[in-house]
Amino acid sequence: MVERLYEATLHPDGWQTVATDLARAFDSSSCAIQLRDLANGQTLILSNTDNYDAKALADYEAHYYANDPYVEGALKIGFGVPLLGHQIVDANALLNSELYADWGKGIGVFHLTGAMMSVDSSAIAGIGIHRAYGSTDYTVEDQQAVGLLLPHLTRALQMYRKLNGLERQGQIGLAALEALTVGVMVVDVTGRLLFSNTVAERLLQKGQGIAASHGHLRAQFADRNPVLQQAIRDAVAGYSGRSSHTGMLVLPRRDALPLSLLFCPAPADRLGSDRLKAAAIIFVNNPDDRVTPTEAALTAQFRLTPAEARLTAALLDGEHVDDYGLRTGLSLHTVKTQLKAIFAKTGCGRQADLIRVVLANPVLRMCRPG
């Protein structure tokens, strides 16, 4: 069982059968391992036997955790102390409790051996192994066996919290990269592509300037591949501490403006456990991409009217004032009146200043149509 506990921390679904294995080891029909996040007040049943159906789990989180005499009593006794149910709450009192009458009786939870554990500064945990009313109660030997498991279960839960936290950080990091309006690619030291956001994926599919061949980055012109690989190696050196290099590279394209690439060391531990071989992050600017903020974003930022936001978006797309008037059926006087109001609200005096102010705001650039 000790081996099973540590195995569970290393696999996404590893905890699913731990409760069943524990129940079987203690000749029991029920077991649950719960983890309480003190920061958000949520209880996660990390592992449970089949008697805990979806309704039982939901009801426990919504109501019965706060009214569980086992939890309340065990917390008063202290963390890390193996206990028997009758040491925590009198059997008659439990029979008449709301927990047993309305919840525990239906899933066969009455006799108990278990404990509460302190996992870290913001989480506690509990294990309960149960038998139904009318079954044989647990013995001191069962209590001692729980005591042997407790240090290992506590460490396994601590490992779970740490690994789960790292994975959550990785997911947040990847979501942030996906939200950027520039292309982002994550590669290993050989140039093998590990991740690309939507903007980069679109660029790679076109194959202009840069592409992915057999899973590896390749320049459109073969003579630029050695330079591309050297830039990746320089970024790797920066991450390992041999230098603080963050480099730029320009890749030419046939019949188009060149791409600008920025190479940075990859903090692999922030990108998720499945990307631990990450070596470099490459940011790519495609001059063909015109990033126009949504009209709603322009309205929120500058308190523009809907008509003023539409005109601003058109100017950002490179449309001339005269052409905008013809397309929308507005007179030149009306368009210029709207433009004057836009200048007043944005603090700009020229169209060039307006475009610079909007495109210099990275948050606005992220507010693009979905």
mmCIF file of N, CA and C in Angstrom, residues 218-314:
data_model
loop_
_atom_site.group_PDB
_atom_site.id
_atom_site.type_symbol
_atom_site.label_atom_id
_atom_site.label_comp_id
_atom_site.label_asym_id
_atom_site.label_seq_id
_atom_site.Cartn_x
_atom_site.Cartn_y
_atom_site.Cartn_z
ATOM 1 N N ARG A 218 12.265 24.855 -39.604
ATOM 2 C CA ARG A 218 13.153 25.036 -40.750
ATOM 3 C C ARG A 218 12.865 26.399 -41.362
ATOM 4 N N ALA A 219 13.930 27.088 -41.789
ATOM 5 C CA ALA A 219 13.776 28.352 -42.492
ATOM 6 C C ALA A 219 13.351 28.091 -43.925
ATOM 7 N N GLN A 220 12.656 29.065 -44.521
ATOM 8 C CA GLN A 220 12.227 28.912 -45.913
ATOM 9 C C GLN A 220 13.426 28.787 -46.847
ATOM 10 N N PHE A 221 14.483 29.516 -46.542
ATOM 11 C CA PHE A 221 15.706 29.438 -47.332
ATOM 12 C C PHE A 221 16.730 28.629 -46.543
ATOM 13 N N ALA A 222 17.228 27.552 -47.145
ATOM 14 C CA ALA A 222 18.075 26.586 -46.452
ATOM 15 C C ALA A 222 19.330 27.206 -45.858
ATOM 16 N N ASP A 223 19.865 28.242 -46.492
ATOM 17 C CA ASP A 223 21.103 28.821 -45.985
ATOM 18 C C ASP A 223 20.908 29.550 -44.654
ATOM 19 N N ARG A 224 19.642 29.761 -44.227
ATOM 20 C CA ARG A 224 19.366 30.415 -42.947
ATOM 21 C C ARG A 224 19.186 29.417 -41.806
ATOM 22 N N ASN A 225 19.135 28.112 -42.140
ATOM 23 C CA ASN A 225 18.934 27.113 -41.089
ATOM 24 C C ASN A 225 20.060 27.078 -40.058
ATOM 25 N N PRO A 226 21.353 27.146 -40.461
ATOM 26 C CA PRO A 226 22.410 27.170 -39.443
ATOM 27 C C PRO A 226 22.280 28.360 -38.486
ATOM 28 N N VAL A 227 21.877 29.515 -39.014
ATOM 29 C CA VAL A 227 21.699 30.692 -38.167
ATOM 30 C C VAL A 227 20.531 30.480 -37.207
ATOM 31 N N LEU A 228 19.453 29.863 -37.703
ATOM 32 C CA LEU A 228 18.290 29.574 -36.872
ATOM 33 C C LEU A 228 18.668 28.632 -35.734
ATOM 34 N N GLN A 229 19.414 27.571 -36.037
ATOM 35 C CA GLN A 229 19.823 26.617 -35.013
ATOM 36 C C GLN A 229 20.772 27.249 -34.001
ATOM 37 N N GLN A 230 21.644 28.151 -34.467
ATOM 38 C CA GLN A 230 22.567 28.814 -33.554
ATOM 39 C C GLN A 230 21.813 29.720 -32.589
ATOM 40 N N ALA A 231 20.774 30.381 -33.080
ATOM 41 C CA ALA A 231 19.976 31.249 -32.210
ATOM 42 C C ALA A 231 19.303 30.428 -31.109
ATOM 43 N N ILE A 232 18.842 29.222 -31.451
ATOM 44 C CA ILE A 232 18.238 28.349 -30.445
ATOM 45 C C ILE A 232 19.290 27.921 -29.426
ATOM 46 N N ARG A 233 20.482 27.552 -29.885
ATOM 47 C CA ARG A 233 21.545 27.136 -28.967
ATOM 48 C C ARG A 233 21.971 28.277 -28.047
ATOM 49 N N ASP A 234 22.005 29.482 -28.579
ATOM 50 C CA ASP A 234 22.338 30.635 -27.746
ATOM 51 C C ASP A 234 21.308 30.848 -26.649
ATOM 52 N N ALA A 235 20.023 30.626 -26.991
ATOM 53 C CA ALA A 235 18.968 30.753 -25.984
ATOM 54 C C ALA A 235 19.114 29.687 -24.910
ATOM 55 N N VAL A 236 19.492 28.458 -25.321
ATOM 56 C CA VAL A 236 19.716 27.385 -24.355
ATOM 57 C C VAL A 236 20.840 27.756 -23.404
ATOM 58 N N ALA A 237 21.906 28.339 -23.956
ATOM 59 C CA ALA A 237 23.026 28.758 -23.117
ATOM 60 C C ALA A 237 22.589 29.816 -22.116
ATOM 61 N N GLY A 238 21.687 30.686 -22.533
ATOM 62 C CA GLY A 238 21.184 31.714 -21.633
ATOM 63 C C GLY A 238 20.429 31.119 -20.469
ATOM 64 N N TYR A 239 19.659 30.047 -20.700
ATOM 65 C CA TYR A 239 18.879 29.418 -19.631
ATOM 66 C C TYR A 239 19.768 28.664 -18.657
ATOM 67 N N SER A 240 20.863 28.075 -19.179
ATOM 68 C CA SER A 240 21.720 27.274 -18.315
ATOM 69 C C SER A 240 22.657 28.118 -17.477
ATOM 70 N N GLY A 241 22.685 29.427 -17.726
ATOM 71 C CA GLY A 241 23.511 30.308 -16.917
ATOM 72 C C GLY A 241 24.846 30.645 -17.540
ATOM 73 N N ARG A 242 25.175 30.074 -18.693
ATOM 74 C CA ARG A 242 26.455 30.364 -19.338
ATOM 75 C C ARG A 242 26.476 31.743 -19.966
ATOM 76 N N SER A 243 25.306 32.300 -20.229
ATOM 77 C CA SER A 243 25.234 33.666 -20.726
ATOM 78 C C SER A 243 23.836 34.187 -20.461
ATOM 79 N N SER A 244 23.619 35.463 -20.702
ATOM 80 C CA SER A 244 22.286 36.051 -20.537
ATOM 81 C C SER A 244 21.734 36.430 -21.900
ATOM 82 N N HIS A 245 22.055 35.632 -22.903
ATOM 83 C CA HIS A 245 21.746 35.992 -24.281
ATOM 84 C C HIS A 245 20.253 35.901 -24.572
ATOM 85 N N THR A 246 19.722 36.939 -25.140
ATOM 86 C CA THR A 246 18.401 36.938 -25.747
ATOM 87 C C THR A 246 18.584 37.557 -27.121
ATOM 88 N N GLY A 247 18.387 36.767 -28.160
ATOM 89 C CA GLY A 247 18.782 37.214 -29.490
ATOM 90 C C GLY A 247 17.636 37.435 -30.444
ATOM 91 N N MET A 248 17.915 38.203 -31.481
ATOM 92 C CA MET A 248 16.955 38.441 -32.557
ATOM 93 C C MET A 248 17.504 37.900 -33.853
ATOM 94 N N LEU A 249 16.581 37.549 -34.723
ATOM 95 C CA LEU A 249 16.951 37.022 -36.030
ATOM 96 C C LEU A 249 15.901 37.469 -37.036
ATOM 97 N N VAL A 250 16.346 37.848 -38.217
ATOM 98 C CA VAL A 250 15.441 38.214 -39.309
ATOM 99 C C VAL A 250 15.497 37.114 -40.352
ATOM 100 N N LEU A 251 14.351 36.551 -40.676
ATOM 101 C CA LEU A 251 14.272 35.506 -41.694
ATOM 102 C C LEU A 251 13.587 36.064 -42.936
ATOM 103 N N PRO A 252 14.285 36.061 -44.078
ATOM 104 C CA PRO A 252 13.678 36.581 -45.309
ATOM 105 C C PRO A 252 12.576 35.671 -45.813
ATOM 106 N N ARG A 253 11.653 36.246 -46.570
ATOM 107 C CA ARG A 253 10.567 35.488 -47.188
ATOM 108 C C ARG A 253 10.490 35.850 -48.660
ATOM 109 N N ARG A 254 10.052 34.922 -49.439
ATOM 110 C CA ARG A 254 9.910 35.157 -50.873
ATOM 111 C C ARG A 254 8.681 36.027 -51.124
ATOM 112 N N ASP A 255 8.893 37.159 -51.799
ATOM 113 C CA ASP A 255 7.803 38.076 -52.187
ATOM 114 C C ASP A 255 7.019 38.601 -50.982
ATOM 115 N N ALA A 256 7.690 38.822 -49.859
ATOM 116 C CA ALA A 256 7.018 39.356 -48.674
ATOM 117 C C ALA A 256 8.063 39.977 -47.753
ATOM 118 N N LEU A 257 7.607 40.831 -46.851
ATOM 119 C CA LEU A 257 8.511 41.410 -45.871
ATOM 120 C C LEU A 257 9.046 40.325 -44.947
ATOM 121 N N PRO A 258 10.263 40.477 -44.431
ATOM 122 C CA PRO A 258 10.851 39.423 -43.591
ATOM 123 C C PRO A 258 10.155 39.295 -42.240
ATOM 124 N N LEU A 259 10.379 38.142 -41.616
ATOM 125 C CA LEU A 259 9.876 37.893 -40.267
ATOM 126 C C LEU A 259 10.917 38.340 -39.250
ATOM 127 N N SER A 260 10.448 38.828 -38.106
ATOM 128 C CA SER A 260 11.329 39.162 -36.986
ATOM 129 C C SER A 260 11.126 38.125 -35.892
ATOM 130 N N LEU A 261 12.223 37.502 -35.431
ATOM 131 C CA LEU A 261 12.147 36.467 -34.400
ATOM 132 C C LEU A 261 12.968 36.896 -33.186
ATOM 133 N N LEU A 262 12.401 36.702 -32.006
ATOM 134 C CA LEU A 262 13.088 36.963 -30.749
ATOM 135 C C LEU A 262 13.225 35.640 -30.011
ATOM 136 N N PHE A 263 14.459 35.298 -29.600
ATOM 137 C CA PHE A 263 14.745 34.024 -28.940
ATOM 138 C C PHE A 263 15.022 34.267 -27.458
ATOM 139 N N CYS A 264 14.315 33.544 -26.603
ATOM 140 C CA CYS A 264 14.494 33.680 -25.157
ATOM 141 C C CYS A 264 14.663 32.293 -24.537
ATOM 142 N N PRO A 265 15.411 32.205 -23.448
ATOM 143 C CA PRO A 265 15.488 30.922 -22.731
ATOM 144 C C PRO A 265 14.113 30.494 -22.247
ATOM 145 N N ALA A 266 13.872 29.194 -22.271
ATOM 146 C CA ALA A 266 12.558 28.677 -21.868
ATOM 147 C C ALA A 266 12.595 28.221 -20.420
ATOM 148 N N PRO A 267 11.794 28.827 -19.534
ATOM 149 C CA PRO A 267 11.664 28.319 -18.161
ATOM 150 C C PRO A 267 10.775 27.094 -18.186
ATOM 151 N N ALA A 268 11.350 25.946 -18.455
ATOM 152 C CA ALA A 268 10.563 24.736 -18.732
ATOM 153 C C ALA A 268 9.615 24.382 -17.603
ATOM 154 N N ASP A 269 10.019 24.649 -16.347
ATOM 155 C CA ASP A 269 9.152 24.278 -15.231
ATOM 156 C C ASP A 269 7.873 25.094 -15.200
ATOM 157 N N ARG A 270 7.775 26.182 -15.962
ATOM 158 C CA ARG A 270 6.551 26.981 -16.014
ATOM 159 C C ARG A 270 5.668 26.572 -17.181
ATOM 160 N N LEU A 271 6.146 25.647 -18.027
ATOM 161 C CA LEU A 271 5.397 25.313 -19.232
ATOM 162 C C LEU A 271 4.678 23.984 -19.128
ATOM 163 N N GLY A 272 4.722 23.335 -17.972
ATOM 164 C CA GLY A 272 3.979 22.100 -17.803
ATOM 165 C C GLY A 272 4.893 20.898 -17.824
ATOM 166 N N SER A 273 4.500 19.837 -17.117
ATOM 167 C CA SER A 273 5.349 18.667 -16.964
ATOM 168 C C SER A 273 5.599 17.939 -18.268
ATOM 169 N N ASP A 274 4.726 18.113 -19.275
ATOM 170 C CA ASP A 274 4.929 17.445 -20.554
ATOM 171 C C ASP A 274 5.862 18.227 -21.454
ATOM 172 N N ARG A 275 6.386 19.357 -20.965
ATOM 173 C CA ARG A 275 7.289 20.157 -21.791
ATOM 174 C C ARG A 275 8.588 20.442 -21.044
ATOM 175 N N LEU A 276 9.019 19.473 -20.220
ATOM 176 C CA LEU A 276 10.209 19.691 -19.417
ATOM 177 C C LEU A 276 11.478 19.750 -20.260
ATOM 178 N N LYS A 277 11.411 19.324 -21.523
ATOM 179 C CA LYS A 277 12.580 19.391 -22.392
ATOM 180 C C LYS A 277 12.646 20.701 -23.159
ATOM 181 N N ALA A 278 11.753 21.619 -22.841
ATOM 182 C CA ALA A 278 11.753 22.905 -23.537
ATOM 183 C C ALA A 278 13.076 23.618 -23.323
ATOM 184 N N ALA A 279 13.599 24.237 -24.398
ATOM 185 C CA ALA A 279 14.881 24.920 -24.333
ATOM 186 C C ALA A 279 14.773 26.389 -24.671
ATOM 187 N N ALA A 280 13.891 26.751 -25.603
ATOM 188 C CA ALA A 280 13.807 28.143 -26.039
ATOM 189 C C ALA A 280 12.378 28.501 -26.410
ATOM 190 N N ILE A 281 12.043 29.760 -26.168
ATOM 191 C CA ILE A 281 10.783 30.327 -26.642
ATOM 192 C C ILE A 281 11.110 31.295 -27.761
ATOM 193 N N ILE A 282 10.398 31.181 -28.856
ATOM 194 C CA ILE A 282 10.621 32.039 -30.016
ATOM 195 C C ILE A 282 9.360 32.860 -30.258
ATOM 196 N N PHE A 283 9.504 34.178 -30.208
ATOM 197 C CA PHE A 283 8.408 35.087 -30.519
ATOM 198 C C PHE A 283 8.598 35.560 -31.957
ATOM 199 N N VAL A 284 7.535 35.479 -32.752
ATOM 200 C CA VAL A 284 7.621 35.817 -34.169
ATOM 201 C C VAL A 284 6.634 36.918 -34.504
ATOM 202 N N ASN A 285 7.149 37.970 -35.128
ATOM 203 C CA ASN A 285 6.274 39.030 -35.628
ATOM 204 C C ASN A 285 6.120 38.884 -37.129
ATOM 205 N N ASN A 286 4.885 38.736 -37.562
ATOM 206 C CA ASN A 286 4.581 38.649 -38.988
ATOM 207 C C ASN A 286 4.030 39.995 -39.436
ATOM 208 N N PRO A 287 4.769 40.731 -40.284
ATOM 209 C CA PRO A 287 4.294 42.057 -40.691
ATOM 210 C C PRO A 287 2.993 42.013 -41.484
ATOM 211 N N ASP A 288 2.606 40.832 -41.960
ATOM 212 C CA ASP A 288 1.348 40.720 -42.705
ATOM 213 C C ASP A 288 0.133 40.732 -41.774
ATOM 214 N N ASP A 289 0.372 40.406 -40.496
ATOM 215 C CA ASP A 289 -0.747 40.358 -39.545
ATOM 216 C C ASP A 289 -1.136 41.769 -39.122
ATOM 217 N N ARG A 290 -2.362 42.106 -39.355
ATOM 218 C CA ARG A 290 -2.886 43.398 -38.920
ATOM 219 C C ARG A 290 -3.782 43.134 -37.716
ATOM 220 N N VAL A 291 -3.329 43.587 -36.575
ATOM 221 C CA VAL A 291 -4.056 43.331 -35.333
ATOM 222 C C VAL A 291 -4.882 44.560 -34.975
ATOM 223 N N THR A 292 -6.182 44.462 -35.189
ATOM 224 C CA THR A 292 -7.081 45.573 -34.885
ATOM 225 C C THR A 292 -7.914 45.226 -33.657
ATOM 226 N N PRO A 293 -7.836 46.040 -32.606
ATOM 227 C CA PRO A 293 -8.661 45.763 -31.415
ATOM 228 C C PRO A 293 -10.144 45.786 -31.760
ATOM 229 N N THR A 294 -10.913 45.102 -30.978
ATOM 230 C CA THR A 294 -12.359 45.105 -31.197
ATOM 231 C C THR A 294 -12.930 46.487 -30.910
ATOM 232 N N GLU A 295 -14.063 46.775 -31.521
ATOM 233 C CA GLU A 295 -14.736 48.052 -31.276
ATOM 234 C C GLU A 295 -15.141 48.176 -29.807
ATOM 235 N N ALA A 296 -15.516 47.058 -29.199
ATOM 236 C CA ALA A 296 -15.896 47.087 -27.780
ATOM 237 C C ALA A 296 -14.706 47.500 -26.915
ATOM 238 N N ALA A 297 -13.506 47.006 -27.252
ATOM 239 C CA ALA A 297 -12.312 47.357 -26.487
ATOM 240 C C ALA A 297 -11.971 48.831 -26.652
ATOM 241 N N LEU A 298 -12.085 49.336 -27.864
ATOM 242 C CA LEU A 298 -11.812 50.752 -28.120
ATOM 243 C C LEU A 298 -12.805 51.636 -27.363
ATOM 244 N N THR A 299 -14.048 51.200 -27.339
ATOM 245 C CA THR A 299 -15.072 51.952 -26.615
ATOM 246 C C THR A 299 -14.766 51.996 -25.121
ATOM 247 N N ALA A 300 -14.388 50.840 -24.571
ATOM 248 C CA ALA A 300 -14.097 50.764 -23.138
ATOM 249 C C ALA A 300 -12.862 51.581 -22.764
ATOM 250 N N GLN A 301 -11.831 51.548 -23.619
ATOM 251 C CA GLN A 301 -10.579 52.229 -23.296
ATOM 252 C C GLN A 301 -10.700 53.751 -23.374
ATOM 253 N N PHE A 302 -11.382 54.226 -24.423
ATOM 254 C CA PHE A 302 -11.389 55.671 -24.678
ATOM 255 C C PHE A 302 -12.766 56.321 -24.513
ATOM 256 N N ARG A 303 -13.776 55.524 -24.114
ATOM 257 C CA ARG A 303 -15.145 56.015 -23.963
ATOM 258 C C ARG A 303 -15.675 56.589 -25.291
ATOM 259 N N LEU A 304 -15.390 55.849 -26.346
ATOM 260 C CA LEU A 304 -15.880 56.246 -27.662
ATOM 261 C C LEU A 304 -17.332 55.819 -27.817
ATOM 262 N N THR A 305 -18.041 56.499 -28.691
ATOM 263 C CA THR A 305 -19.367 56.029 -29.091
ATOM 264 C C THR A 305 -19.179 54.875 -30.062
ATOM 265 N N PRO A 306 -20.210 54.072 -30.307
ATOM 266 C CA PRO A 306 -20.078 52.991 -31.288
ATOM 267 C C PRO A 306 -19.623 53.500 -32.660
ATOM 268 N N ALA A 307 -20.156 54.649 -33.091
ATOM 269 C CA ALA A 307 -19.765 55.195 -34.392
ATOM 270 C C ALA A 307 -18.289 55.595 -34.394
ATOM 271 N N GLU A 308 -17.829 56.191 -33.299
ATOM 272 C CA GLU A 308 -16.426 56.591 -33.209
ATOM 273 C C GLU A 308 -15.511 55.378 -33.155
ATOM 274 N N ALA A 309 -15.954 54.314 -32.469
ATOM 275 C CA ALA A 309 -15.151 53.089 -32.402
ATOM 276 C C ALA A 309 -15.029 52.444 -33.781
ATOM 277 N N ARG A 310 -16.117 52.451 -34.566
ATOM 278 C CA ARG A 310 -16.067 51.886 -35.918
ATOM 279 C C ARG A 310 -15.088 52.663 -36.788
ATOM 280 N N LEU A 311 -15.093 53.993 -36.686
ATOM 281 C CA LEU A 311 -14.174 54.806 -37.468
ATOM 282 C C LEU A 311 -12.726 54.554 -37.042
ATOM 283 N N THR A 312 -12.493 54.463 -35.754
ATOM 284 C CA THR A 312 -11.141 54.194 -35.254
ATOM 285 C C THR A 312 -10.632 52.851 -35.761
ATOM 286 N N ALA A 313 -11.470 51.834 -35.713
ATOM 287 C CA ALA A 313 -11.070 50.508 -36.204
ATOM 288 C C ALA A 313 -10.739 50.562 -37.687
ATOM 289 N N ALA A 314 -11.512 51.311 -38.452
ATOM 290 C CA ALA A 314 -11.252 51.435 -39.887
ATOM 291 C C ALA A 314 -9.907 52.116 -40.138
#
